[in-house]
Each structure stands twice: as structure tokens, then as C-alpha cells.
Short mmCIF file of N, CA and C in Angstrom, two decimals:
data_model
loop_
_atom_site.label_atom_id
_atom_site.label_comp_id
_atom_site.label_asym_id
_atom_site.label_seq_id
_atom_site.Cartn_x
_atom_site.Cartn_y
_atom_site.Cartn_z
N UNK A 1 126.64 282.95 116.46
CA UNK A 1 126.81 282.40 117.64
C UNK A 1 125.44 281.78 118.11
N UNK A 2 125.58 280.84 119.13
CA UNK A 2 124.36 280.31 119.76
C UNK A 2 124.49 280.13 121.13
N UNK A 3 123.47 280.34 121.81
CA UNK A 3 123.51 280.19 123.22
C UNK A 3 122.69 278.89 123.69
N UNK A 4 123.12 278.02 124.70
CA UNK A 4 122.53 276.73 124.93
C UNK A 4 122.20 276.85 126.19
N UNK A 5 120.90 276.40 126.67
CA UNK A 5 120.44 276.08 128.08
C UNK A 5 119.78 274.83 128.19
N UNK A 6 120.27 273.95 128.95
CA UNK A 6 119.89 272.80 129.39
C UNK A 6 118.66 272.74 130.40
N UNK A 7 117.93 271.60 130.31
CA UNK A 7 117.11 271.53 131.46
C UNK A 7 116.64 270.12 131.57
N UNK A 8 115.93 269.72 132.54
CA UNK A 8 115.40 268.34 132.81
C UNK A 8 116.07 267.45 133.40
N UNK A 9 117.30 267.83 134.10
CA UNK A 9 117.90 266.99 134.86
C UNK A 9 117.19 266.66 136.25
N UNK A 10 117.72 265.58 137.01
CA UNK A 10 117.18 265.35 138.40
C UNK A 10 117.69 263.93 138.87
N UNK A 11 116.94 263.71 140.07
CA UNK A 11 117.34 262.39 140.74
C UNK A 11 116.17 261.36 140.31
N UNK A 12 116.76 260.28 139.90
CA UNK A 12 115.78 259.19 139.69
C UNK A 12 116.52 257.86 140.08
N UNK A 13 115.76 256.87 140.05
CA UNK A 13 116.19 255.62 140.61
C UNK A 13 116.72 254.74 139.29
N UNK A 14 117.55 253.76 139.59
CA UNK A 14 118.06 252.89 138.50
C UNK A 14 116.76 252.21 137.71
N UNK A 15 116.89 252.16 136.44
CA UNK A 15 115.76 251.83 135.55
C UNK A 15 114.79 252.86 135.15
N UNK A 16 114.94 253.75 135.76
CA UNK A 16 113.85 255.01 135.39
C UNK A 16 114.39 255.68 133.92
N UNK A 17 113.45 256.50 133.48
CA UNK A 17 113.66 257.26 132.37
C UNK A 17 113.74 258.76 132.58
N UNK A 18 114.58 259.47 131.91
CA UNK A 18 114.54 260.98 131.99
C UNK A 18 114.75 261.57 130.62
N UNK A 19 114.28 262.70 130.48
CA UNK A 19 114.44 263.39 129.12
C UNK A 19 115.09 264.64 129.46
N UNK A 20 116.36 264.91 128.87
CA UNK A 20 117.09 266.29 128.94
C UNK A 20 116.68 267.09 127.60
N UNK A 21 116.52 268.22 127.84
CA UNK A 21 116.37 269.31 126.63
C UNK A 21 117.43 270.43 126.63
N UNK A 22 117.58 270.87 125.51
CA UNK A 22 118.59 271.88 125.17
C UNK A 22 117.93 272.82 124.31
N UNK A 23 117.80 274.05 124.76
CA UNK A 23 117.13 275.05 123.90
C UNK A 23 118.31 276.05 123.52
N UNK A 24 118.08 276.42 122.36
CA UNK A 24 119.30 277.08 121.61
C UNK A 24 118.60 278.58 121.16
N UNK A 25 119.48 279.71 121.35
CA UNK A 25 118.84 280.80 120.77
C UNK A 25 119.33 280.94 119.59
N UNK A 26 118.93 282.09 118.71
CA UNK A 26 119.40 282.47 117.36
C UNK A 26 118.35 281.75 116.32
N UNK A 27 118.55 282.22 115.12
CA UNK A 27 117.60 281.76 114.02
C UNK A 27 118.31 280.88 113.13
N UNK A 28 119.51 280.35 113.49
CA UNK A 28 120.29 279.49 112.57
C UNK A 28 120.64 278.17 113.19
N UNK A 29 119.58 277.51 114.05
CA UNK A 29 119.89 276.48 114.79
C UNK A 29 120.12 275.31 113.81
N UNK A 30 119.64 275.24 112.62
CA UNK A 30 119.77 274.04 111.59
C UNK A 30 121.20 274.19 110.98
N UNK A 31 121.99 275.14 111.19
CA UNK A 31 123.51 275.27 110.93
C UNK A 31 124.36 274.33 111.67
N UNK A 32 123.90 273.86 112.82
CA UNK A 32 124.57 273.42 113.83
C UNK A 32 124.29 271.96 114.19
N UNK A 33 125.27 271.08 113.98
CA UNK A 33 125.26 269.85 114.51
C UNK A 33 125.27 269.79 115.99
N UNK A 34 124.61 269.07 116.69
CA UNK A 34 124.36 269.08 118.20
C UNK A 34 125.09 267.87 118.75
N UNK A 35 125.65 267.85 120.13
CA UNK A 35 126.08 266.74 120.82
C UNK A 35 125.76 266.97 122.27
N UNK A 36 125.46 265.90 122.90
CA UNK A 36 125.39 265.62 124.45
C UNK A 36 126.75 264.99 124.92
N UNK A 37 127.34 265.66 125.92
CA UNK A 37 128.28 265.14 126.69
C UNK A 37 128.10 265.04 128.11
N UNK A 38 128.92 264.26 128.79
CA UNK A 38 128.58 264.32 130.51
C UNK A 38 129.93 264.10 131.17
N UNK A 39 129.84 264.64 132.38
CA UNK A 39 131.08 264.70 133.12
C UNK A 39 130.82 264.20 134.66
N UNK A 40 131.39 262.95 134.91
CA UNK A 40 131.01 262.48 136.10
C UNK A 40 132.13 262.93 137.21
N UNK A 41 131.85 263.05 138.55
CA UNK A 41 132.99 263.52 139.56
C UNK A 41 134.23 262.71 139.35
N UNK A 42 135.16 263.65 139.15
CA UNK A 42 136.52 262.93 138.99
C UNK A 42 136.81 262.18 137.68
N UNK A 43 135.97 262.51 136.89
CA UNK A 43 136.30 262.07 135.31
C UNK A 43 136.31 263.11 134.50
N UNK A 44 136.95 262.89 133.35
CA UNK A 44 137.08 263.66 132.12
C UNK A 44 135.44 263.74 131.63
N UNK A 45 135.30 264.87 130.80
CA UNK A 45 133.93 264.90 130.24
C UNK A 45 134.07 263.92 128.98
N UNK A 46 132.93 263.15 128.72
CA UNK A 46 132.75 262.16 127.82
C UNK A 46 131.71 262.45 126.81
N UNK A 47 131.79 261.87 125.72
CA UNK A 47 130.71 261.91 124.56
C UNK A 47 129.69 260.95 125.07
N UNK A 48 128.56 261.39 124.59
CA UNK A 48 127.29 260.83 124.83
C UNK A 48 126.49 260.40 123.49
N UNK A 49 126.20 261.55 122.70
CA UNK A 49 125.46 261.35 121.52
C UNK A 49 125.54 262.46 120.79
N UNK A 50 125.39 262.37 119.35
CA UNK A 50 125.41 263.50 118.57
C UNK A 50 124.20 263.46 117.45
N UNK A 51 123.76 264.36 116.81
CA UNK A 51 122.86 264.53 115.79
C UNK A 51 123.14 265.42 114.77
N UNK A 52 123.06 265.09 113.53
CA UNK A 52 123.48 266.10 112.26
C UNK A 52 122.48 267.13 112.30
N UNK A 53 122.68 268.21 111.43
CA UNK A 53 121.86 269.39 111.46
C UNK A 53 120.56 269.17 111.19
N UNK A 54 120.19 268.25 110.21
CA UNK A 54 118.84 268.06 109.85
C UNK A 54 118.05 266.83 110.62
N UNK A 55 119.17 266.19 111.37
CA UNK A 55 118.32 265.15 112.31
C UNK A 55 118.45 263.82 111.82
N UNK A 56 118.92 263.74 110.40
CA UNK A 56 118.97 262.53 109.75
C UNK A 56 120.04 261.50 110.03
N UNK A 57 121.06 261.92 110.74
CA UNK A 57 121.98 261.01 111.26
C UNK A 57 122.37 261.16 112.73
N UNK A 58 122.42 260.12 113.51
CA UNK A 58 122.74 260.15 114.87
C UNK A 58 123.95 259.30 115.35
N UNK A 59 124.44 259.43 116.40
CA UNK A 59 125.85 258.67 116.59
C UNK A 59 125.77 258.67 118.37
N UNK A 60 126.10 257.40 118.85
CA UNK A 60 126.10 257.09 120.19
C UNK A 60 127.43 256.68 120.69
N UNK A 61 127.57 256.85 121.97
CA UNK A 61 128.54 256.07 122.77
C UNK A 61 128.21 254.75 123.03
N UNK A 62 129.16 253.93 123.04
CA UNK A 62 128.67 252.42 123.13
C UNK A 62 128.06 252.31 124.52
N UNK A 63 128.39 252.98 125.61
CA UNK A 63 127.91 252.76 127.00
C UNK A 63 126.30 253.15 126.76
N UNK A 64 125.93 254.10 125.86
CA UNK A 64 124.50 254.40 126.02
C UNK A 64 123.64 254.12 124.87
N UNK A 65 124.27 253.17 123.92
CA UNK A 65 123.61 252.83 122.78
C UNK A 65 122.35 251.81 123.02
N UNK A 66 121.19 252.03 122.54
CA UNK A 66 120.08 251.32 122.90
C UNK A 66 119.37 251.67 124.08
N UNK A 67 119.83 252.69 124.78
CA UNK A 67 119.12 253.14 126.00
C UNK A 67 118.81 254.76 125.89
N UNK A 68 119.64 255.49 125.14
CA UNK A 68 119.47 256.78 125.05
C UNK A 68 119.17 257.19 123.34
N UNK A 69 118.40 258.08 123.32
CA UNK A 69 117.76 258.55 122.01
C UNK A 69 117.95 260.10 121.89
N UNK A 70 118.88 260.60 120.99
CA UNK A 70 118.90 262.00 120.69
C UNK A 70 117.87 262.36 119.65
N UNK A 71 117.45 263.50 119.65
CA UNK A 71 116.50 264.00 118.60
C UNK A 71 116.57 265.42 118.72
N UNK A 72 116.18 266.27 117.62
CA UNK A 72 116.00 267.70 117.51
C UNK A 72 114.73 268.10 116.78
N UNK A 73 114.44 269.28 117.15
CA UNK A 73 113.35 270.08 116.38
C UNK A 73 113.76 271.42 115.88
N UNK A 74 114.03 271.49 114.66
CA UNK A 74 114.90 272.67 114.35
C UNK A 74 113.62 273.94 114.24
N UNK A 75 112.45 273.68 114.18
CA UNK A 75 111.44 274.64 114.24
C UNK A 75 111.53 275.31 115.76
N UNK A 76 111.65 274.47 116.59
CA UNK A 76 111.72 274.79 118.12
C UNK A 76 113.05 275.15 118.65
N UNK A 77 114.02 275.04 117.89
CA UNK A 77 115.45 275.11 118.14
C UNK A 77 115.72 274.45 119.63
N UNK A 78 115.40 273.11 119.64
CA UNK A 78 115.52 272.23 120.57
C UNK A 78 116.19 271.03 120.28
N UNK A 79 117.03 270.50 121.11
CA UNK A 79 117.62 269.04 121.00
C UNK A 79 117.20 268.43 122.28
N UNK A 80 116.80 267.07 122.25
CA UNK A 80 116.41 266.46 123.29
C UNK A 80 117.35 265.11 123.50
N UNK A 81 117.63 264.73 124.74
CA UNK A 81 118.22 263.25 125.04
C UNK A 81 117.16 262.55 125.90
N UNK A 82 116.66 261.40 125.31
CA UNK A 82 115.57 260.76 125.87
C UNK A 82 116.68 259.61 126.33
N UNK A 83 116.55 259.44 127.89
CA UNK A 83 117.43 258.39 128.53
C UNK A 83 116.35 257.31 129.15
N UNK A 84 116.66 256.20 128.85
CA UNK A 84 116.05 255.10 129.33
C UNK A 84 116.83 253.92 130.05
N UNK A 85 116.19 253.24 130.99
CA UNK A 85 116.92 252.24 131.69
C UNK A 85 118.40 252.92 132.42
N UNK A 86 118.15 253.78 132.90
CA UNK A 86 119.17 254.55 133.58
C UNK A 86 120.01 253.63 134.66
N UNK A 87 121.25 253.95 134.87
CA UNK A 87 122.02 253.12 135.62
C UNK A 87 122.74 254.21 136.60
N UNK A 88 123.28 253.65 137.72
CA UNK A 88 123.98 254.68 138.69
C UNK A 88 125.13 255.34 137.85
N UNK A 89 125.78 254.52 137.02
CA UNK A 89 126.73 254.99 136.31
C UNK A 89 126.57 256.13 135.22
N UNK A 90 125.30 256.25 134.97
CA UNK A 90 124.95 257.48 134.17
C UNK A 90 124.93 258.76 134.91
N UNK A 91 125.19 258.56 136.26
CA UNK A 91 125.28 259.87 136.92
C UNK A 91 126.36 260.94 136.57
N UNK A 92 125.98 262.08 136.37
CA UNK A 92 127.04 262.98 135.61
C UNK A 92 126.29 264.55 135.41
N UNK A 93 127.01 265.30 135.24
CA UNK A 93 126.59 266.58 134.68
C UNK A 93 126.33 266.43 133.11
N UNK A 94 125.32 266.66 132.41
CA UNK A 94 125.07 266.46 131.07
C UNK A 94 125.08 267.98 130.49
N UNK A 95 125.89 267.93 129.38
CA UNK A 95 125.92 269.31 128.75
C UNK A 95 125.66 269.11 127.26
N UNK A 96 124.91 270.02 126.73
CA UNK A 96 124.69 270.23 125.23
C UNK A 96 125.72 271.01 124.50
N UNK A 97 126.14 270.85 123.30
CA UNK A 97 127.20 271.52 122.76
C UNK A 97 126.81 271.45 121.21
N UNK A 98 127.07 272.68 120.51
CA UNK A 98 126.95 272.86 119.05
C UNK A 98 128.19 273.16 118.33
N UNK A 99 128.15 272.79 117.05
CA UNK A 99 129.37 272.94 116.32
C UNK A 99 128.67 273.23 114.80
N UNK A 100 129.28 274.03 114.03
CA UNK A 100 128.76 274.11 112.74
C UNK A 100 129.10 272.86 111.84
N UNK A 101 128.35 272.66 110.83
CA UNK A 101 128.33 271.61 110.00
C UNK A 101 128.36 270.43 110.56
N UNK A 102 129.49 269.66 110.44
CA UNK A 102 129.22 268.00 110.65
C UNK A 102 129.39 267.70 112.29
N UNK A 103 128.42 266.63 112.46
CA UNK A 103 128.57 266.17 113.81
C UNK A 103 129.84 265.50 114.17
N UNK A 104 130.17 265.32 115.54
CA UNK A 104 131.39 264.95 115.86
C UNK A 104 131.20 264.35 117.27
N UNK A 105 132.05 263.47 117.59
CA UNK A 105 132.10 263.01 119.06
C UNK A 105 133.18 263.56 119.85
N UNK A 106 133.95 264.46 119.00
CA UNK A 106 135.10 265.02 119.72
C UNK A 106 134.70 266.40 120.38
N UNK A 107 135.21 266.34 121.66
CA UNK A 107 134.58 267.51 122.54
C UNK A 107 135.37 268.77 121.99
N UNK A 108 136.54 268.83 121.63
CA UNK A 108 137.30 269.92 121.11
C UNK A 108 136.90 270.48 119.94
N UNK A 109 135.88 269.81 119.27
CA UNK A 109 135.48 270.34 117.89
C UNK A 109 134.07 270.98 118.27
N UNK A 110 133.69 271.16 119.28
CA UNK A 110 132.61 271.98 119.73
C UNK A 110 132.81 273.20 120.11
N UNK A 111 132.08 274.24 119.64
CA UNK A 111 132.39 275.64 119.73
C UNK A 111 131.78 276.35 120.96
N UNK A 112 130.44 275.75 121.04
CA UNK A 112 129.43 276.36 121.90
C UNK A 112 129.11 275.41 123.00
N UNK A 113 128.92 275.81 124.27
CA UNK A 113 128.28 274.78 125.30
C UNK A 113 127.35 275.52 126.16
N UNK A 114 126.59 274.62 126.70
CA UNK A 114 125.40 275.03 127.67
C UNK A 114 126.26 274.88 129.14
N UNK A 115 125.45 275.27 130.15
CA UNK A 115 125.93 275.14 131.59
C UNK A 115 126.00 273.87 132.14
N UNK A 116 125.18 273.15 131.55
CA UNK A 116 124.84 271.57 132.10
C UNK A 116 123.76 271.43 132.95
N UNK A 117 123.29 270.15 133.17
CA UNK A 117 122.26 269.85 134.00
C UNK A 117 122.75 268.45 134.80
N UNK A 118 122.49 268.52 135.96
CA UNK A 118 122.85 267.19 136.81
C UNK A 118 121.83 266.24 136.70
N UNK A 119 122.33 265.07 136.43
CA UNK A 119 121.47 263.76 136.41
C UNK A 119 122.13 262.80 137.66
N UNK A 120 121.29 262.42 138.49
CA UNK A 120 121.62 261.63 139.49
C UNK A 120 120.83 260.35 139.57
N UNK A 121 121.56 259.32 139.35
CA UNK A 121 120.77 257.84 139.32
C UNK A 121 121.13 257.13 140.64
N UNK A 122 120.11 256.93 141.40
CA UNK A 122 120.38 256.14 142.62
C UNK A 122 120.26 254.82 142.52
N UNK A 123 120.72 253.77 143.20
CA UNK A 123 120.72 252.27 143.03
C UNK A 123 119.56 251.75 143.85
#
């Protein structure tokens, strides 16, 4: 199993940048592909970005491509989401998730979830 704790959320203005971090417990972090998802009020949770176990492959939702960057440090058991050029529509609770083996954009394929961190972008 793996436990996940997100941090780094906050209130920013449109155009600002923010970096979210997700810290994972356990010694086998490199077994897990990692993903970031977000849920805005009244909306379903949606995929944001994913990264393969060794960090050699990444995948992004079209809505964030070119603005967000996902990365990981297996030595530190962390995965980050660098968010640039933030827009009000990026406002949501952001959660990291883990699944063994291959990365995925499908929420239901992730077995482990963090509690989430709030990101609010004002216009």
C-alpha cells in the first residue's frame, strides 16, 4: 500500500504559477505510476496529468497541456505538479493518485488517493 499527502495549494491570481507536491509513504514508490486529478465544485473529478513509474513518460489533459508539468523524484517519494499561467477555470481540489504498473488517465484505475489540496485562481 501507499499513502499520499498533497500540499502546496492556495489562492493565486490568474496568470500566476503554483507547484503542488504529493508525498508518498512506503519504500516501493517506484512501483507506482502517479496521476493528478481535480474536481471543481459541481463537477466530476477529471484527469489532469500522469507520469510513468520511472518518470520517462508523461501524459496531460488537453486543458492543461503546455501550462502544467508533472514530475517525480523516486528517491524522495514525491510527485509534483508545476502549474503555470493559471486560469480561473483551474480552480478545484487537486488530488494525487497512485496505481501499480502503467500510468492511466482513468480515475477508476487508481487504487490509492490523497485527501486533496485546494487551488483557487482569482480573475
